[in-house]
PDB file of C-alpha atoms in Angstrom:
ATOM      1  CA  MET R   1       0.000   0.000   0.000  1.00  0.00           C
ATOM      2  CA  VAL R   2       1.201   3.458  -0.890  1.00  0.00           C
ATOM      3  CA  LEU R   3      -0.193   6.435   0.930  1.00  0.00           C
ATOM      4  CA  TYR R   4       0.071   9.984  -0.354  1.00  0.00           C
ATOM      5  CA  PHE R   5      -0.820  12.622   2.210  1.00  0.00           C
ATOM      6  CA  ASP R   6      -0.426  16.305   2.983  1.00  0.00           C
ATOM      7  CA  ASP R   7       2.527  16.338   5.400  1.00  0.00           C
ATOM      8  CA  GLU R   8       1.677  19.693   6.968  1.00  0.00           C
ATOM      9  CA  ASN R   9       4.567  19.717   9.446  1.00  0.00           C
ATOM     10  CA  GLY R  10       7.140  18.157   7.093  1.00  0.00           C
ATOM     11  CA  ASN R  11       8.209  15.335   9.421  1.00  0.00           C
ATOM     12  CA  GLY R  12       7.629  12.512   6.880  1.00  0.00           C
ATOM     13  CA  VAL R  13       5.016  10.798   9.080  1.00  0.00           C
ATOM     14  CA  GLN R  14       1.249  10.962   8.664  1.00  0.00           C
ATOM     15  CA  ASP R  15       0.025  12.504  11.891  1.00  0.00           C
ATOM     16  CA  ALA R  16      -3.546  12.924  13.127  1.00  0.00           C
ATOM     17  CA  GLY R  17      -5.319  15.495  10.988  1.00  0.00           C
ATOM     18  CA  GLU R  18      -3.024  15.067   7.950  1.00  0.00           C
ATOM     19  CA  LEU R  19      -5.443  13.710   5.385  1.00  0.00           C
ATOM     20  CA  GLY R  20      -4.705  11.369   2.503  1.00  0.00           C
ATOM     21  CA  ILE R  21      -4.888  12.774  -1.022  1.00  0.00           C
ATOM     22  CA  GLY R  22      -6.734  10.737  -3.661  1.00  0.00           C
ATOM     23  CA  GLY R  23      -6.373  10.656  -7.426  1.00  0.00           C
ATOM     24  CA  VAL R  24      -2.584  10.321  -7.302  1.00  0.00           C
ATOM     25  CA  THR R  25      -0.446   7.964  -9.376  1.00  0.00           C
ATOM     26  CA  ILE R  26       2.989   7.055  -8.026  1.00  0.00           C
ATOM     27  CA  ASP R  27       5.491   5.340 -10.346  1.00  0.00           C
ATOM     28  CA  ILE R  28       8.542   3.531  -8.965  1.00  0.00           C
ATOM     29  CA  THR R  29      11.278   3.575 -11.606  1.00  0.00           C
ATOM     30  CA  ASN R  30      14.601   1.798 -12.027  1.00  0.00           C
ATOM     31  CA  SER R  31      17.820   3.734 -12.631  1.00  0.00           C
ATOM     32  CA  ASP R  32      17.442   3.079 -16.383  1.00  0.00           C
ATOM     33  CA  GLY R  33      14.051   4.836 -16.370  1.00  0.00           C
ATOM     34  CA  THR R  34      11.868   1.750 -16.755  1.00  0.00           C
ATOM     35  CA  THR R  35       8.825   1.518 -14.491  1.00  0.00           C
ATOM     36  CA  GLN R  36       9.112  -1.192 -11.839  1.00  0.00           C
ATOM     37  CA  ALA R  37       5.732  -0.538 -10.191  1.00  0.00           C
ATOM     38  CA  SER R  38       2.853   1.872 -10.498  1.00  0.00           C
ATOM     39  CA  TYR R  39       0.357   2.662  -7.743  1.00  0.00           C
ATOM     40  CA  TYR R  40      -2.885   4.592  -8.013  1.00  0.00           C
ATOM     41  CA  GLU R  41      -4.667   5.949  -4.939  1.00  0.00           C
ATOM     42  CA  SER R  42      -8.296   6.816  -5.616  1.00  0.00           C
TER      43      SER R  42
END
């Protein structure tokens, strides 16, 4: 599971009140630019 959220305090951890953001696609790429994995959060 990949979670994309608004990290309001910039600490890298989802704290209470920092909501998830939907409609985001996250691609994990290799050093040669090929996509290894793609995640979509609705």
